Short mmCIF file of C-alpha atoms and ligand atoms in Angstrom, two decimals:
data_model
loop_
_atom_site.label_atom_id
_atom_site.label_comp_id
_atom_site.label_asym_id
_atom_site.label_seq_id
_atom_site.Cartn_x
_atom_site.Cartn_y
_atom_site.Cartn_z
CA MET P 77 102.34 -5.50 36.88
CA ASP P 78 101.09 -8.63 35.97
CA LYS P 79 98.48 -9.03 38.70
CA ILE P 80 97.55 -7.00 41.42
CA GLU P 81 96.86 -9.26 44.40
CA ILE P 82 94.01 -7.12 45.50
CA LYS P 83 90.24 -7.79 44.60
CA PRO P 84 88.37 -5.18 42.51
CA SER P 85 85.88 -4.64 45.28
CA GLU P 86 88.63 -4.08 47.74
CA LEU P 87 90.52 -1.75 45.50
CA TRP P 88 87.24 0.18 44.78
CA ILE P 89 86.70 0.47 48.66
CA SER P 90 89.95 1.97 48.97
CA VAL P 91 89.48 4.30 46.11
CA THR P 92 86.27 5.54 47.19
CA SER P 93 86.90 5.81 50.98
CA LYS P 94 89.41 8.57 49.65
CA ILE P 95 86.88 10.07 47.21
CA LYS P 96 84.33 10.32 50.01
CA THR P 97 86.42 12.93 51.97
CA MET P 98 86.60 14.99 48.65
CA VAL P 99 83.11 15.22 47.33
CA THR P 100 79.73 16.11 48.86
CA GLU P 101 77.66 13.50 50.43
CA GLN P 102 75.19 14.01 47.50
CA ALA P 103 77.60 13.68 44.95
CA TYR P 104 79.15 10.47 46.54
CA ALA P 105 75.89 9.02 46.77
CA THR P 106 74.54 10.03 43.24
CA TRP P 107 77.81 8.97 41.49
CA PHE P 108 79.97 6.85 43.32
CA GLU P 109 77.57 4.35 45.37
CA PRO P 110 75.89 2.90 42.15
CA ILE P 111 79.25 2.08 40.71
CA LYS P 112 80.69 -1.63 41.20
CA ALA P 113 84.23 -2.64 40.35
CA VAL P 114 84.07 -5.94 38.66
CA ALA P 115 87.50 -6.63 37.23
CA ILE P 116 91.13 -5.83 37.35
CA GLU P 117 92.85 -7.18 34.01
CA ASN P 118 95.20 -5.79 31.41
CA HIS P 119 96.41 -2.86 33.52
CA SER P 120 92.87 -1.75 34.13
CA LEU P 121 90.02 -1.75 36.50
CA THR P 122 86.96 -2.14 34.94
CA LEU P 123 83.98 -0.29 36.58
CA GLU P 124 80.43 -1.17 36.14
CA VAL P 125 78.10 1.85 35.72
CA PRO P 126 74.45 2.18 35.20
CA SER P 127 74.34 4.01 32.06
CA LYS P 128 76.33 5.79 29.36
CA PHE P 129 75.69 9.14 31.23
CA TYR P 130 77.33 7.84 34.22
CA TYR P 131 80.39 6.91 32.28
CA GLU P 132 80.58 10.22 30.90
CA TRP P 133 80.04 12.26 33.99
CA ILE P 134 82.35 10.18 36.07
CA ASP P 135 84.88 10.29 33.28
CA SER P 136 84.59 14.11 32.81
CA HIS P 137 84.10 14.92 36.45
CA TYR P 138 86.26 12.44 38.32
CA GLY P 139 88.34 10.68 35.89
CA THR P 140 91.49 12.15 36.82
CA ILE P 141 91.06 11.95 40.46
CA LEU P 142 90.22 8.33 40.29
CA LEU P 143 93.27 7.66 38.31
CA GLU P 144 95.44 9.64 40.86
CA LYS P 145 94.04 7.60 43.98
CA LEU P 146 94.25 4.50 42.16
CA LYS P 147 98.01 5.20 41.52
CA GLU P 148 98.39 6.26 45.12
CA ILE P 149 96.89 3.06 46.20
CA THR P 150 98.31 0.44 43.89
CA GLY P 151 101.52 2.46 43.19
CA GLU P 152 100.58 1.31 39.53
CA ASN P 153 99.19 3.33 36.51
CA LEU P 154 96.11 1.57 36.05
CA LYS P 155 93.41 2.63 33.51
CA ILE P 156 89.88 2.74 33.96
CA ARG P 157 87.40 0.83 31.80
CA TYR P 158 83.69 1.53 32.02
CA SER P 159 81.20 -1.31 31.56
CA VAL P 160 77.59 -0.09 30.85
CA VAL P 161 75.20 -2.38 32.24
CA VAL P 162 71.83 -2.51 30.16
CA GLY P 163 68.51 -4.07 30.80
CA GLU P 164 69.19 -5.03 34.51
CA PRO P 165 68.63 -2.77 37.51
CA ILE P 166 71.93 -2.29 39.16
CA ILE P 167 70.46 -3.65 42.37
CA LYS P 168 69.87 -7.09 40.76
CA SER P 169 73.23 -7.08 38.95
CA ARG P 170 74.80 -6.71 42.65
CA GLN P 171 73.20 -10.06 43.39
CA SER P 172 74.24 -11.96 40.33
CA SER P 173 76.72 -10.21 38.42
CA SER P 174 77.44 -13.04 36.06
CA ILE P 175 73.87 -12.72 34.38
CA VAL P 176 74.76 -9.02 33.84
CA GLU P 177 74.65 -8.09 30.25
CA LYS P 178 77.61 -5.69 29.14
CA GLN P 179 77.85 -3.68 26.43
CA ASN P 180 80.35 -1.26 24.79
CA LEU P 181 83.31 -1.67 27.12
CA LEU P 182 84.52 1.71 27.00
CA ASN P 183 87.93 3.19 27.65
CA ALA P 184 87.83 5.86 29.71
CA SER P 185 88.90 9.14 27.87
CA ASN P 186 89.51 7.38 24.66
CA GLU P 187 86.25 8.05 22.80
CA TYR P 188 85.74 11.66 23.33
CA TYR P 189 89.21 13.01 23.61
CA ASP P 190 91.44 13.39 20.72
CA SER P 191 95.10 12.93 22.04
CA GLY P 192 96.90 14.98 19.69
CA SER P 193 94.79 18.26 19.73
CA LYS P 194 93.28 17.57 23.05
CA LEU P 195 90.02 18.28 22.00
CA ASN P 196 86.81 17.10 23.02
CA LYS P 197 85.20 15.67 20.04
CA ARG P 198 81.60 16.38 21.49
CA TYR P 199 82.20 20.12 21.36
CA THR P 200 80.80 21.26 17.72
CA PHE P 201 79.19 23.80 16.28
CA GLU P 202 76.29 21.74 15.40
CA ASN P 203 75.53 21.19 18.93
CA PHE P 204 76.13 24.67 20.37
CA VAL P 205 72.80 26.09 20.40
CA GLU P 206 72.79 29.82 19.20
CA GLY P 207 71.20 32.48 21.29
CA ALA P 208 71.16 36.24 21.31
CA ASN P 209 73.51 35.88 24.28
CA ASN P 210 76.32 34.19 22.16
CA GLN P 211 75.42 35.01 18.36
CA LEU P 212 78.47 37.18 17.89
CA ALA P 213 80.91 34.74 19.49
CA LYS P 214 79.52 31.88 17.43
CA ALA P 215 79.61 33.72 14.30
CA ALA P 216 83.13 34.94 14.50
CA SER P 217 84.25 31.50 15.68
CA ILE P 218 82.64 29.78 12.58
CA SER P 219 84.23 32.42 10.00
CA VAL P 220 87.62 31.82 11.71
CA ALA P 221 87.04 28.13 11.45
CA GLU P 222 86.04 28.24 7.82
CA ALA P 223 88.89 30.68 6.80
CA LEU P 224 91.61 29.89 8.94
CA GLY P 225 94.43 32.40 9.35
CA GLU P 226 92.62 34.49 6.70
CA THR P 227 90.05 36.71 8.63
CA SER P 228 91.48 39.73 10.69
CA PHE P 229 90.10 38.13 13.78
CA ASN P 230 93.48 37.36 15.17
CA PRO P 231 93.59 36.71 18.09
CA LEU P 232 89.92 35.90 18.49
CA LEU P 233 89.37 36.45 22.44
CA ILE P 234 86.07 35.38 23.58
CA TYR P 235 85.23 36.54 27.11
CA GLY P 236 82.19 35.53 29.62
CA GLY P 237 81.20 33.96 33.03
CA VAL P 238 81.86 30.44 34.01
CA GLY P 239 79.90 27.61 32.30
CA LEU P 240 78.65 29.81 29.56
CA GLY P 241 80.24 27.68 26.46
CA LYS P 242 83.52 29.39 26.15
CA THR P 243 85.44 26.13 26.01
CA HIS P 244 82.67 24.52 23.91
CA LEU P 245 82.96 27.24 21.33
CA ILE P 246 86.99 27.28 20.98
CA GLN P 247 87.12 23.54 20.96
CA ALA P 248 84.14 23.52 18.26
CA VAL P 249 86.64 25.95 16.05
CA GLY P 250 89.41 23.38 16.52
CA ASN P 251 87.14 20.06 15.63
CA GLN P 252 85.90 22.25 12.51
CA VAL P 253 89.16 22.93 11.37
CA ILE P 254 90.36 19.29 11.57
CA LYS P 255 87.16 18.27 9.87
CA ASN P 256 87.82 20.51 7.20
CA LYS P 257 91.45 19.51 6.54
CA SER P 258 92.71 16.90 8.77
CA ILE P 259 96.30 17.97 8.28
CA THR P 260 95.91 21.24 10.32
CA LYS P 261 97.72 21.21 13.56
CA VAL P 262 95.40 22.35 16.18
CA HIS P 263 96.65 22.53 19.76
CA TYR P 264 94.37 23.18 22.76
CA THR P 265 95.58 24.12 26.12
CA THR P 266 94.63 25.95 29.17
CA SER P 267 96.56 28.68 30.67
CA GLU P 268 97.33 26.77 33.66
CA LYS P 269 98.32 23.80 31.48
CA PHE P 270 100.82 26.14 29.57
CA THR P 271 102.14 27.51 32.90
CA LEU P 272 102.77 23.74 34.24
CA ASP P 273 104.43 22.88 31.07
CA PHE P 274 106.57 25.92 31.12
CA ILE P 275 107.79 25.30 34.71
CA SER P 276 108.36 21.77 33.98
CA ALA P 277 110.70 22.54 30.81
CA ILE P 278 112.67 25.04 32.96
CA GLN P 279 113.01 22.30 35.50
CA LYS P 280 114.23 19.85 32.93
CA ASN P 281 116.07 22.19 30.99
CA ASN P 282 114.08 21.43 28.20
CA SER P 283 112.61 24.63 26.73
CA SER P 284 113.10 24.04 23.02
CA LYS P 285 110.71 21.01 23.36
CA PHE P 286 108.14 23.28 25.02
CA SER P 287 108.44 25.77 22.41
CA GLU P 288 108.40 23.52 19.55
CA LYS P 289 104.97 21.93 20.97
CA TYR P 290 103.43 25.19 20.90
CA ARG P 291 104.62 26.71 18.15
CA ASN P 292 104.04 24.11 15.42
CA ALA P 293 100.55 24.79 15.72
CA ASP P 294 98.69 26.22 13.00
CA LEU P 295 95.54 26.98 15.34
CA LEU P 296 96.44 27.42 19.04
CA LEU P 297 93.54 27.56 21.51
CA VAL P 298 94.28 28.81 24.78
CA ASP P 299 91.58 28.51 27.41
CA ASP P 300 91.10 30.94 30.37
CA ILE P 301 94.15 33.14 30.12
CA GLN P 302 93.05 34.98 33.14
CA PHE P 303 95.18 32.46 35.09
CA LEU P 304 98.19 34.17 33.46
CA GLN P 305 97.70 36.89 35.82
CA LYS P 306 100.85 37.68 37.94
CA LYS P 307 102.91 34.72 36.37
CA GLU P 308 105.35 37.11 34.73
CA GLN P 309 107.76 34.56 33.61
CA THR P 310 105.12 32.39 31.88
CA GLN P 311 103.50 35.77 30.50
CA GLU P 312 106.71 36.46 28.72
CA GLN P 313 107.32 32.86 27.38
CA PHE P 314 103.41 33.36 26.20
CA PHE P 315 104.33 36.58 24.56
CA HIS P 316 107.11 34.98 22.37
CA THR P 317 104.73 32.10 21.58
CA PHE P 318 102.20 34.49 20.45
CA ASN P 319 104.29 36.55 18.45
CA ASP P 320 105.90 33.83 16.65
CA LEU P 321 102.77 32.28 15.60
CA TYR P 322 101.26 35.52 14.83
CA GLN P 323 103.98 36.60 12.57
CA ARG P 324 103.67 33.45 10.56
CA GLY P 325 99.86 33.99 9.94
CA LYS P 326 98.75 31.36 12.33
CA GLN P 327 95.56 31.63 14.27
CA ILE P 328 95.41 32.02 17.83
CA ILE P 329 91.90 31.90 19.83
CA LEU P 330 91.82 32.87 23.53
CA THR P 331 89.12 32.83 26.25
CA THR P 332 88.92 34.64 29.47
CA ASP P 333 86.23 34.89 31.96
CA ARG P 334 86.19 38.96 31.86
CA HIS P 335 87.03 41.71 29.29
CA PRO P 336 90.86 41.87 28.88
CA SER P 337 90.76 45.64 30.09
CA GLU P 338 89.79 44.23 33.41
CA LEU P 339 92.58 41.59 33.85
CA ASN P 340 94.96 42.83 36.34
CA GLY P 341 98.18 41.60 36.65
CA LEU P 342 98.78 40.98 32.93
CA LYS P 343 101.65 42.86 31.23
CA ASP P 344 100.59 45.84 28.97
CA ARG P 345 102.25 44.40 25.91
CA LEU P 346 100.44 41.14 26.48
CA LEU P 347 97.10 42.86 26.85
CA SER P 348 97.59 44.96 23.77
CA ARG P 349 98.42 42.09 21.84
CA PHE P 350 95.33 40.26 23.08
CA GLN P 351 93.07 43.10 22.11
CA SER P 352 94.33 43.45 18.60
CA GLY P 353 92.06 41.11 16.99
CA LEU P 354 88.48 40.84 17.76
CA ILE P 355 87.08 40.47 21.18
CA VAL P 356 83.47 39.12 21.53
CA ASP P 357 81.52 38.14 24.71
CA ILE P 358 79.00 35.19 25.66
CA GLN P 359 76.34 36.48 28.17
CA ALA P 360 74.05 34.33 30.07
CA PRO P 361 71.36 32.60 27.97
CA SER P 362 67.83 33.63 28.03
CA LEU P 363 65.13 31.22 29.42
CA GLU P 364 64.25 30.14 25.81
CA THR P 365 67.83 29.49 24.86
CA ARG P 366 68.48 27.77 28.08
CA ILE P 367 65.44 25.28 27.11
CA ALA P 368 66.64 25.04 23.80
CA ILE P 369 70.07 23.99 24.94
CA LEU P 370 68.68 21.36 27.48
CA GLN P 371 66.48 19.97 24.53
CA LYS P 372 69.49 19.68 22.29
CA LYS P 373 71.45 17.84 24.80
CA ALA P 374 68.85 15.42 25.26
CA GLU P 375 68.43 14.99 21.55
CA ASP P 376 72.07 14.59 21.15
CA ASP P 377 72.23 11.81 23.56
CA GLY P 378 69.31 10.24 21.92
CA LEU P 379 66.90 10.83 24.64
CA SER P 380 63.59 12.64 24.80
CA ILE P 381 62.54 14.80 27.48
CA PRO P 382 59.14 16.28 27.83
CA TYR P 383 59.04 20.14 27.27
CA GLU P 384 57.58 21.00 30.51
CA ILE P 385 60.63 19.30 32.30
CA THR P 386 63.44 21.03 30.32
CA GLU P 387 61.46 24.26 31.47
CA LEU P 388 61.47 23.14 35.00
CA ILE P 389 65.18 22.74 34.87
CA ALA P 390 65.88 25.82 32.94
CA THR P 391 63.71 28.10 35.18
CA ASN P 392 65.36 26.91 38.43
CA VAL P 393 69.06 26.24 37.57
CA ARG P 394 70.04 29.65 36.42
CA GLY P 395 73.58 29.56 37.47
CA ASN P 396 75.36 28.35 34.19
CA ILE P 397 74.87 26.09 31.48
CA ARG P 398 77.26 23.45 33.20
CA GLU P 399 75.17 23.28 36.38
CA MET P 400 71.90 22.87 34.15
CA GLU P 401 73.53 19.95 32.38
CA GLY P 402 74.50 18.47 35.77
CA ALA P 403 70.90 18.58 36.52
CA LEU P 404 69.78 16.86 33.29
CA ILE P 405 72.36 14.21 33.71
CA LYS P 406 71.21 13.44 37.19
CA LEU P 407 67.73 13.28 36.03
CA PHE P 408 68.81 10.67 33.37
CA ALA P 409 70.91 8.89 36.03
CA TYR P 410 67.94 8.68 38.31
CA SER P 411 65.60 7.43 35.54
CA SER P 412 67.85 4.70 34.53
CA LEU P 413 68.43 3.61 38.01
CA SER P 414 65.21 3.40 38.82
CA HIS P 415 64.06 2.21 35.29
CA SER P 416 61.17 4.79 35.07
CA ASP P 417 60.31 7.20 32.26
CA ILE P 418 61.01 10.63 32.76
CA ASN P 419 58.17 12.58 33.86
CA MET P 420 57.42 15.58 35.99
CA THR P 421 57.16 13.60 39.33
CA LEU P 422 60.44 11.92 38.80
CA ALA P 423 61.94 14.82 37.64
CA LYS P 424 60.86 16.67 40.68
CA LYS P 425 62.02 13.62 42.92
CA ALA P 426 65.12 13.50 41.22
CA LEU P 427 66.11 17.10 41.17
CA HIS P 428 64.68 17.97 44.61
CA GLU P 429 68.25 18.62 46.02
CA THR P 430 69.28 20.55 43.00
CA LEU P 431 65.98 22.46 42.89
CA GLY P 432 65.44 22.77 46.34
CA ARG P 433 68.62 24.89 46.92
CA SER P 434 66.97 28.01 46.41
CA GLN P 435 64.06 27.04 48.72
CA THR P 436 66.22 26.38 51.58
CA LYS P 437 67.91 29.61 51.17
CA LYS P 438 64.56 31.15 51.60
CA LEU P 439 63.30 33.44 48.60
CA THR P 440 63.68 37.28 49.00
CA ILE P 441 61.85 39.92 47.22
CA ASP P 442 64.88 40.27 44.52
CA ASP P 443 64.58 36.38 44.03
CA ILE P 444 61.14 37.09 43.14
CA ILE P 445 61.70 39.74 40.96
CA TYR P 446 64.28 38.01 39.36
CA SER P 447 62.19 34.89 38.73
CA VAL P 448 59.21 36.82 37.48
CA SER P 449 61.21 38.67 35.03
CA ASP P 450 62.86 35.61 33.76
CA ILE P 451 59.28 33.80 33.36
CA VAL P 452 57.46 36.60 31.78
CA GLU P 453 60.52 38.04 29.94
CA ILE P 454 60.27 41.68 31.08
CA SER P 455 63.43 43.07 32.33
CA GLN P 456 64.01 43.52 36.06
CA LYS P 457 64.86 47.03 35.55
CA LYS P 458 61.32 47.52 33.76
CA ILE P 459 59.45 45.60 36.54
CA ILE P 460 60.77 47.76 39.17
CA GLY P 461 60.86 50.86 36.97
CA ARG P 462 58.02 53.52 36.31
CA GLY P 463 56.80 52.44 32.93
CA ARG P 464 53.07 52.06 32.39
CA LYS P 465 52.67 50.04 29.61
CA MET P 466 50.25 47.20 30.35
CA GLU P 467 52.31 44.13 30.30
CA VAL P 468 54.99 45.83 32.57
CA VAL P 469 52.32 46.89 35.00
CA SER P 470 51.07 43.42 35.02
CA ALA P 471 54.38 41.81 35.72
CA ARG P 472 55.02 44.40 38.24
CA GLN P 473 51.78 43.77 40.24
CA ILE P 474 52.54 39.96 40.08
CA ALA P 475 56.04 40.15 41.56
CA MET P 476 54.55 42.31 44.35
CA TYR P 477 51.71 40.06 44.86
CA LEU P 478 54.16 37.04 45.02
CA SER P 479 56.66 39.11 47.23
CA ARG P 480 53.75 39.38 49.84
CA GLU P 481 52.51 35.75 49.25
CA ILE P 482 55.62 33.79 49.29
CA VAL P 483 58.04 35.97 51.09
CA GLY P 484 55.48 37.51 53.54
CA ALA P 485 57.45 40.76 53.44
CA SER P 486 55.78 43.88 54.93
CA LEU P 487 54.12 46.33 52.35
CA GLU P 488 56.63 48.90 53.01
CA ASN P 489 59.52 46.62 52.45
CA ILE P 490 58.05 45.51 49.00
CA GLY P 491 57.65 49.15 48.17
CA LEU P 492 60.98 49.64 48.85
CA HIS P 493 62.33 46.94 46.60
CA PHE P 494 60.09 48.07 43.63
CA GLY P 495 61.71 51.34 43.13
CA GLY P 496 60.80 53.09 46.44
CA ARG P 497 57.02 52.77 46.12
CA ASP P 498 54.73 53.60 48.71
CA HIS P 499 52.93 50.71 50.42
CA SER P 500 49.41 51.70 49.17
CA THR P 501 50.76 50.86 45.50
CA VAL P 502 51.61 47.50 46.92
CA ILE P 503 48.19 46.96 48.60
CA HIS P 504 46.27 48.04 45.25
CA ALA P 505 48.73 45.45 43.24
CA CYS P 506 47.99 42.77 45.73
CA LYS P 507 44.29 43.56 45.59
CA SER P 508 44.04 43.82 41.95
CA ILE P 509 45.84 40.43 41.40
CA LYS P 510 43.47 38.89 43.73
CA LEU P 511 40.41 40.02 42.16
CA LYS P 512 41.36 38.96 38.65
CA MET P 513 42.35 35.58 40.14
CA LYS P 514 38.82 35.18 41.60
CA GLN P 515 37.24 36.61 38.54
CA LYS P 516 39.17 34.61 35.94
CA PRO P 517 40.21 31.00 36.27
CA ASP P 518 42.46 31.41 33.57
CA PHE P 519 44.25 34.03 35.15
CA LYS P 520 44.42 32.23 38.54
CA GLU P 521 46.12 29.27 36.80
CA TYR P 522 48.58 31.56 35.03
CA ILE P 523 49.32 33.11 38.55
CA ASN P 524 49.74 29.70 40.18
CA SER P 525 51.89 28.36 37.28
CA ILE P 526 54.17 31.34 37.82
CA ARG P 527 54.11 30.71 41.48
CA SER P 528 55.05 27.22 41.23
CA LYS P 529 57.89 28.11 39.13
CA VAL P 530 59.02 30.96 41.29
CA GLU P 531 58.91 28.48 44.37
CA ILE P 532 60.45 25.46 43.13
P1 LIG G 941 83.08 27.85 29.87
O1 LIG G 941 84.23 27.29 29.31
O2 LIG G 941 82.32 29.12 29.51
O3 LIG G 941 83.13 27.86 31.28
P2 LIG G 941 81.85 25.31 28.92
O4 LIG G 941 82.29 25.58 27.27
O5 LIG G 941 82.73 24.54 29.48
O6 LIG G 941 81.87 26.81 29.62
O7 LIG G 941 80.20 25.17 28.98
C1 LIG G 941 79.65 24.33 29.97
C2 LIG G 941 78.78 23.38 29.35
O8 LIG G 941 77.57 24.14 28.83
C3 LIG G 941 79.50 22.38 28.25
O9 LIG G 941 78.95 21.19 28.39
C4 LIG G 941 78.70 23.01 27.07
O10 LIG G 941 78.67 21.92 26.05
C5 LIG G 941 77.50 23.51 27.31
N1 LIG G 941 77.19 24.76 26.66
C6 LIG G 941 77.20 26.03 26.76
N2 LIG G 941 76.88 26.75 26.10
C7 LIG G 941 76.09 25.91 25.03
C8 LIG G 941 75.50 26.19 23.98
N3 LIG G 941 75.25 27.45 23.41
N4 LIG G 941 74.86 25.14 23.21
C9 LIG G 941 75.08 23.95 23.88
N5 LIG G 941 75.72 23.69 24.85
C10 LIG G 941 76.28 24.78 25.53
MG1 LIG G 942 86.07 26.70 29.90
#
């Protein structure tokens, strides 16, 4: 293709009209509307984006799909380049694109991905925040990286829920190993990719190339092995690859979303191989760790963000770290688009939808118990339990009071959710909180701050 007979803007309209049907309205408005297609040259389409975050976000979340759609429409393998607009609000640049300053023409996927190992270079140990939830997994990963093939942690299997850092951690091992000794061959793959490769090798009658690709690794990282479930032939193939590497003292690291004993549909001999090294888990991070992660992310991107904003995000976006990161990026995008500093008002505005999700689904008594437990750092079990320690009683009373105030639940119902207590206990709790709020302004402020965190 020398020249595509289509204007960048027209091509972009065709692409986005397809994307529109695939993403939520909110995602579309946030991520696609502000983008402008400015050029088609040298087999690539140049997209102008408002900030580096946009580029990263778009590239990592929608990069593949954009390429696919471009191919569908043009029939050509166009690449995408991103141009970051600096110093000019995007609105202005729409009017007069010629005065737009451009910086860092970024080639999609080139900056962060190492094409050989398929590692994302941003996933390092340095920016993996340690907390009680991931301490062991991190320590084990570091040992493996520092003494490749010499520890008994082979395979190292890391399991944990979605978005809790498994991929980050195993890729950090890969990056560290390469950093220590660049000749080491690291190969990162997902079990899905492994399956696809295997199927395509069979189709092309090319299984020796397939084996070679995986078996010449010194370190093989296989992410999300739960997807091997029920794929017997692939499992068989994986078993051979595994054995081959293992016998030659090569290191294997695996991740899965649950403990291997709960992986149904995996052959026993594969399961026992998986369990023959070290198994470590990653749990959901505590509030403190979540805040630390957000601070670290911001810092790594050269941005400062007020503590209370990280706290706002961390207390409200609890699902997983990826979601939390999404909220942060959205906030950055919003601030860079509106050219305003990041402050509480802006944060609330920008994150309205993300933070509002829990509100629209109307809070329940259990939500309140969950939030209070998170904020005061006393377990839910203790809050609804029988313990009489002062701070536990206080947390319990606060949660009861807020259940009454926010949810408007009946005294009986509240009692029921707090370990089957009598309604008079709930009355007593509410009364004492109210009284204390009246007597002590500090306490009132404290309760209100908890309330606002629970409610956002
Ligand atoms: P998983 O593979 O478990 O689904 P990921 O490794 O993809 O999760 O992590 C999701 C996001 O959260 C990534 O951007 C990752 O960098 C980030 N993340 C997770 N845990 C941490 C941590 N402890 N410190 C810093 N970032 C983290
Ligand atoms: Mg992952």
